mmCIF file of C-alpha atoms in Angstrom:
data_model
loop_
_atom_site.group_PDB
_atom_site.id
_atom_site.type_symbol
_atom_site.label_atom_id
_atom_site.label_comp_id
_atom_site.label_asym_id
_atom_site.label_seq_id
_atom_site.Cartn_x
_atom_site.Cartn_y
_atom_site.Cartn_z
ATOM 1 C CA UNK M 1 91.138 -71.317 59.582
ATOM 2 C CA UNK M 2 89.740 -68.820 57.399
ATOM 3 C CA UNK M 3 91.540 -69.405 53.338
ATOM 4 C CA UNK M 4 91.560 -65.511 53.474
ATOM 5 C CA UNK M 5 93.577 -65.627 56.837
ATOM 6 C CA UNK M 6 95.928 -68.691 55.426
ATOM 7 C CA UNK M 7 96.712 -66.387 52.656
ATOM 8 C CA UNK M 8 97.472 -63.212 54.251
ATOM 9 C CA UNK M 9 99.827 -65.437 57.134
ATOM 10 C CA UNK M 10 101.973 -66.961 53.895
ATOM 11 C CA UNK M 11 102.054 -62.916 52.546
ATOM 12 C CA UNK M 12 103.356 -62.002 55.642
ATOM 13 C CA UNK M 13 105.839 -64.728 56.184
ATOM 14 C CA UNK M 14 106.915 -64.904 52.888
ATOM 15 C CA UNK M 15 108.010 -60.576 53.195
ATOM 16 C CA UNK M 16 109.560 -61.222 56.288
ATOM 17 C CA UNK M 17 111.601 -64.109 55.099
ATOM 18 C CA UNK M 18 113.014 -61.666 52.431
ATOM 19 C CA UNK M 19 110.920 -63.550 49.466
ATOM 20 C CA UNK M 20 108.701 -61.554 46.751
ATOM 21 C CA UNK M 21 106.160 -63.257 45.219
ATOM 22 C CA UNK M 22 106.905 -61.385 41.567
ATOM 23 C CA UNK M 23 108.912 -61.945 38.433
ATOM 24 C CA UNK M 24 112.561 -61.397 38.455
ATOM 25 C CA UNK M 25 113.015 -62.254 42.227
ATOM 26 C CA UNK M 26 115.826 -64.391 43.289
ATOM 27 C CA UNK M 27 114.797 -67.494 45.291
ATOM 28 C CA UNK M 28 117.175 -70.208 46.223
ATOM 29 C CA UNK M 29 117.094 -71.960 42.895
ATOM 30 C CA UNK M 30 119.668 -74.081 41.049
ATOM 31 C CA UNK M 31 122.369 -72.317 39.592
ATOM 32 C CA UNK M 32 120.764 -72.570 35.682
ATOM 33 C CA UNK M 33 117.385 -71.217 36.947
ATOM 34 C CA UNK M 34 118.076 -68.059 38.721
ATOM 35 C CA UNK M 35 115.292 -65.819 38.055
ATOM 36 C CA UNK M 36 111.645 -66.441 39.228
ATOM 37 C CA UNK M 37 109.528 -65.049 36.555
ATOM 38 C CA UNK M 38 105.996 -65.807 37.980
ATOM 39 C CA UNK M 39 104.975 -67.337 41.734
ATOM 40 C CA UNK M 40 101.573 -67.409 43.147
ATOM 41 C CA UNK M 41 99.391 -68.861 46.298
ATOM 42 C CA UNK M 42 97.977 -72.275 45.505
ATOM 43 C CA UNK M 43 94.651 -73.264 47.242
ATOM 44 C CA UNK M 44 94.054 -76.947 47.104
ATOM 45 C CA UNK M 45 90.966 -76.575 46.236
ATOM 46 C CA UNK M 46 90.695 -73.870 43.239
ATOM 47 C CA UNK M 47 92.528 -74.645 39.862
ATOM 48 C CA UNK M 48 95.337 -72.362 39.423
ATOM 49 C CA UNK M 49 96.382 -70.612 36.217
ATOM 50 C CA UNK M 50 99.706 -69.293 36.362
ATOM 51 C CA UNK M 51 100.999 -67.122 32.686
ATOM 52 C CA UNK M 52 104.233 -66.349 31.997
ATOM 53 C CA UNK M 53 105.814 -64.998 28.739
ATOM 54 C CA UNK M 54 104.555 -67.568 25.939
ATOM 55 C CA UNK M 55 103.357 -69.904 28.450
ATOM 56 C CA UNK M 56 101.144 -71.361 31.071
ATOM 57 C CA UNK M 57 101.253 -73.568 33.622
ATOM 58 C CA UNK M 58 97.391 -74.877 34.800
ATOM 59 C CA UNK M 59 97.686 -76.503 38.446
ATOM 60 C CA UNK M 60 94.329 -78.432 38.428
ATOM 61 C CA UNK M 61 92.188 -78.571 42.224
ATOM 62 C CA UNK M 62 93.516 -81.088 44.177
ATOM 63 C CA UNK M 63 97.066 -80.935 43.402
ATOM 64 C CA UNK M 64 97.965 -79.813 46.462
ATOM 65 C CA UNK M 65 96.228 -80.766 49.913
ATOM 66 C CA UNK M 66 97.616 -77.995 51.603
ATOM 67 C CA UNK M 67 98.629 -74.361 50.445
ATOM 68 C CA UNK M 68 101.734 -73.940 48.769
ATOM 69 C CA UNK M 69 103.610 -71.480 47.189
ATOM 70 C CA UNK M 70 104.082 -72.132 42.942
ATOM 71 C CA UNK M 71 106.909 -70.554 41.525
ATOM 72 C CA UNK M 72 108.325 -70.565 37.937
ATOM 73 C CA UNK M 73 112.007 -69.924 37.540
ATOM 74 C CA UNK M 74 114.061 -69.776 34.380
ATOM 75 C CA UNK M 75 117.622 -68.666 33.511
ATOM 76 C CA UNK M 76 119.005 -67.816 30.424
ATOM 77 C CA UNK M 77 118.709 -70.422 27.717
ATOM 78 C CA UNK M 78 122.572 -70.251 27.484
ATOM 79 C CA UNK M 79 123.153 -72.320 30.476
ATOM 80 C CA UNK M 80 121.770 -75.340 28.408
ATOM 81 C CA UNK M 81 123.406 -77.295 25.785
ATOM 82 C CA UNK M 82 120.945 -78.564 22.341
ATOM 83 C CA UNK M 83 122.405 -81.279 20.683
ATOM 84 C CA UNK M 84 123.582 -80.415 16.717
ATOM 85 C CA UNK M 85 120.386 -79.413 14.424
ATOM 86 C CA UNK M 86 118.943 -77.753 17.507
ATOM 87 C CA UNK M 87 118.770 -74.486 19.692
ATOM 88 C CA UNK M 88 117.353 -74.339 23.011
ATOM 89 C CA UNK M 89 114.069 -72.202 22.692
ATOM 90 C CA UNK M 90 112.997 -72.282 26.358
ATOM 91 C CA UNK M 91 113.936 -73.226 30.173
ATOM 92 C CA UNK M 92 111.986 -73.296 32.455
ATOM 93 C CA UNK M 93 111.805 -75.141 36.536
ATOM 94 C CA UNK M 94 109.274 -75.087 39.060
ATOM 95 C CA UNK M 95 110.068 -74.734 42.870
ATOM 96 C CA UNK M 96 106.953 -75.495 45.278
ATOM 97 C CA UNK M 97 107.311 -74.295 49.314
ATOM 98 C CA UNK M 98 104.994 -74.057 52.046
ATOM 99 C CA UNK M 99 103.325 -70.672 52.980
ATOM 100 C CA UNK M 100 106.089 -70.174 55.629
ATOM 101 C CA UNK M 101 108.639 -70.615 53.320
ATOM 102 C CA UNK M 102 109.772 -74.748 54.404
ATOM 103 C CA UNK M 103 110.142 -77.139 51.958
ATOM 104 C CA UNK M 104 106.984 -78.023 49.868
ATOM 105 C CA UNK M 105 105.910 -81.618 48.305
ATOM 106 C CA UNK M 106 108.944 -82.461 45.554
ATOM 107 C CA UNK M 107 106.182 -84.649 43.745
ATOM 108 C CA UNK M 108 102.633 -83.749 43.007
ATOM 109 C CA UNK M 109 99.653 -84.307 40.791
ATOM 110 C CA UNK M 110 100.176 -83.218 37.812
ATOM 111 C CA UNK M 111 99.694 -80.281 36.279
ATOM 112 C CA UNK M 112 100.235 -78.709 32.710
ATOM 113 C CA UNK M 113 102.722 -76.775 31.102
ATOM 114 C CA UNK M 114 101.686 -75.295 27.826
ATOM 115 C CA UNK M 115 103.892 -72.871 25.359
ATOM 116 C CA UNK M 116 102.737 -70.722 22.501
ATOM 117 C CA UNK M 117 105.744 -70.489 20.199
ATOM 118 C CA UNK M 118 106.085 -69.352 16.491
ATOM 119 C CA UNK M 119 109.853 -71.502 17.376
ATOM 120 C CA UNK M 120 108.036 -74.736 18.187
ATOM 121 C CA UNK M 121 107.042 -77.406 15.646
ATOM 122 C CA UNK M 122 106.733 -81.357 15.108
ATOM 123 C CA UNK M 123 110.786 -81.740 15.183
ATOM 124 C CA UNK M 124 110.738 -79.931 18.548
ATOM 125 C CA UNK M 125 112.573 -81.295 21.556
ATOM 126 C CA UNK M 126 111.749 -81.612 25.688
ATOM 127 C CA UNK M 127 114.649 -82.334 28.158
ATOM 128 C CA UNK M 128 114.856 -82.923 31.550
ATOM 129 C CA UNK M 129 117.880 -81.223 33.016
ATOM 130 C CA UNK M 130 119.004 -82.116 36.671
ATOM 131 C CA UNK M 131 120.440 -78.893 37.728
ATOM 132 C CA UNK M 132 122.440 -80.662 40.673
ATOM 133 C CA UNK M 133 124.445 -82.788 38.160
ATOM 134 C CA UNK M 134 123.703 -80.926 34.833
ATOM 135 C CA UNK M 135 122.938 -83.883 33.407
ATOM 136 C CA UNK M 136 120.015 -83.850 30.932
ATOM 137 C CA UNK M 137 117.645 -86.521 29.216
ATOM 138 C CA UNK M 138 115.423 -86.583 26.248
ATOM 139 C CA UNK M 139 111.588 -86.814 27.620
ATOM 140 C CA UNK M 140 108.783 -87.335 25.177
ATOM 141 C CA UNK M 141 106.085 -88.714 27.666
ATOM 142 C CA UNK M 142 103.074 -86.833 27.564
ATOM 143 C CA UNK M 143 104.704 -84.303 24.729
ATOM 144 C CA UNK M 144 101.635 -83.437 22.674
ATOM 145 C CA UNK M 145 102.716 -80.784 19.784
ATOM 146 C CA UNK M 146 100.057 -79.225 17.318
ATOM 147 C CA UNK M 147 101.267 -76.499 15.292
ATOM 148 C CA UNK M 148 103.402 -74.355 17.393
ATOM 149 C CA UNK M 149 101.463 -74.832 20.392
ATOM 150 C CA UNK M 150 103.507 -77.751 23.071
ATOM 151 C CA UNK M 151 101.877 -79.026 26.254
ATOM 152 C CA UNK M 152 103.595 -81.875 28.832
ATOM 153 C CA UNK M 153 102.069 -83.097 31.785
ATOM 154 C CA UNK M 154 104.497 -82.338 34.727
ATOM 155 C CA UNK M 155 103.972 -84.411 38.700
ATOM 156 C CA UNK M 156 107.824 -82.972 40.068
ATOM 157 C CA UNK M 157 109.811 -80.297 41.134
ATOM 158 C CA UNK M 158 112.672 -82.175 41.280
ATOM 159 C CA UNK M 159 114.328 -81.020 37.511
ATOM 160 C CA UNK M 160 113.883 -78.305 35.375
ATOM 161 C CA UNK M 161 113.753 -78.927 31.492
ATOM 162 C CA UNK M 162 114.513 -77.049 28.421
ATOM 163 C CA UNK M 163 113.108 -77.075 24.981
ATOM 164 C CA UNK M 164 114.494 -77.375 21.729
ATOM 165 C CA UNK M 165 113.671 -76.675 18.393
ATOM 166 C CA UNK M 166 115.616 -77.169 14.932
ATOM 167 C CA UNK M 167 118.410 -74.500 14.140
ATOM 168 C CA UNK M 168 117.353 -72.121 11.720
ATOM 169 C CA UNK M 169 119.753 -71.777 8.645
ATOM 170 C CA UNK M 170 120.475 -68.680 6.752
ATOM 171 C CA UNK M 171 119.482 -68.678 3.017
#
């Protein structure tokens, strides 16, 4: 089948199923991510560059080795809890589905999340949050931070994650 032709069937099954590929569309998220603020076709084999905001998300070729649908959903940074000396600066989850709409891979290569943010610096802070228990974890794996610029390699679907930075005082 034509990639064209792939494309235009996930289009049209997506608008029938009542989903919008376009920021602030409702998709059946977890309750702390209700807003989709980007979502785009992914080809397996073209790298993908999805911006939203301050930030990026780069799905390299191969990720996938079928089409899928690649949305980013956040809510508002409320719904998470910093611990003391820090405020939440961004949220963020991904939520991957097939062109029809099914369930898509919950694991993946990875790809790479990137935010530009005057807010970010070395004493910055990356959490998974499970949104099905609200439980969330310190991760540092793969953090890289330079300046105000943070990237983290991401393979799942499965949790969202918030980031922190250090509470700013008043003089």
């Amino acid at each position: 089948m034509h990639m064209q032709s792939v494309f235009v069937k996930a289009a049209t099954a997506l608008a029938a199923g009542g989903l919008v590929l376009g920021a602030g569309t409702a998709l059946a998220a977890s309750a702390p991510y209700p807003t989709v603020v980007a979502s785009q076709m992914v080809s397996p084999s073209h790298t993908t560059v999805i911006h939203f905001q301050t930030a990026t998300v780069t799905i390299p070729a191969g990720t996938f080795s079928t089409p899928v649908i690649f949305s980013v959903m956040e809510g508002p940074t409320a719904n998470f809890v910093a611990p003391a000396g820090q405020q939440v600066i961004f949220d963020f989850m991904f939520n991957v589905t097939t062109p029809s709409g099914g369930a898509g891979p919950t694991t993946f290569g990875k790809v790479l999340f990137s935010l530009n943010d005057p807010a970010v610096t070395s004493a910055s802070q990356y959490y998974n949050y499970v949104p099905s228990t609200g439980a969330s974890a310190l991760n540092s794996t793969t953090l890289m931070i330079n300046g105000s610029h943070l990237t983290h390699e991401i393979a799942t679907d499965k949790v969202g994650w918030f980031i922190t930075s250090p509470t700013m005082m008043n003089p």
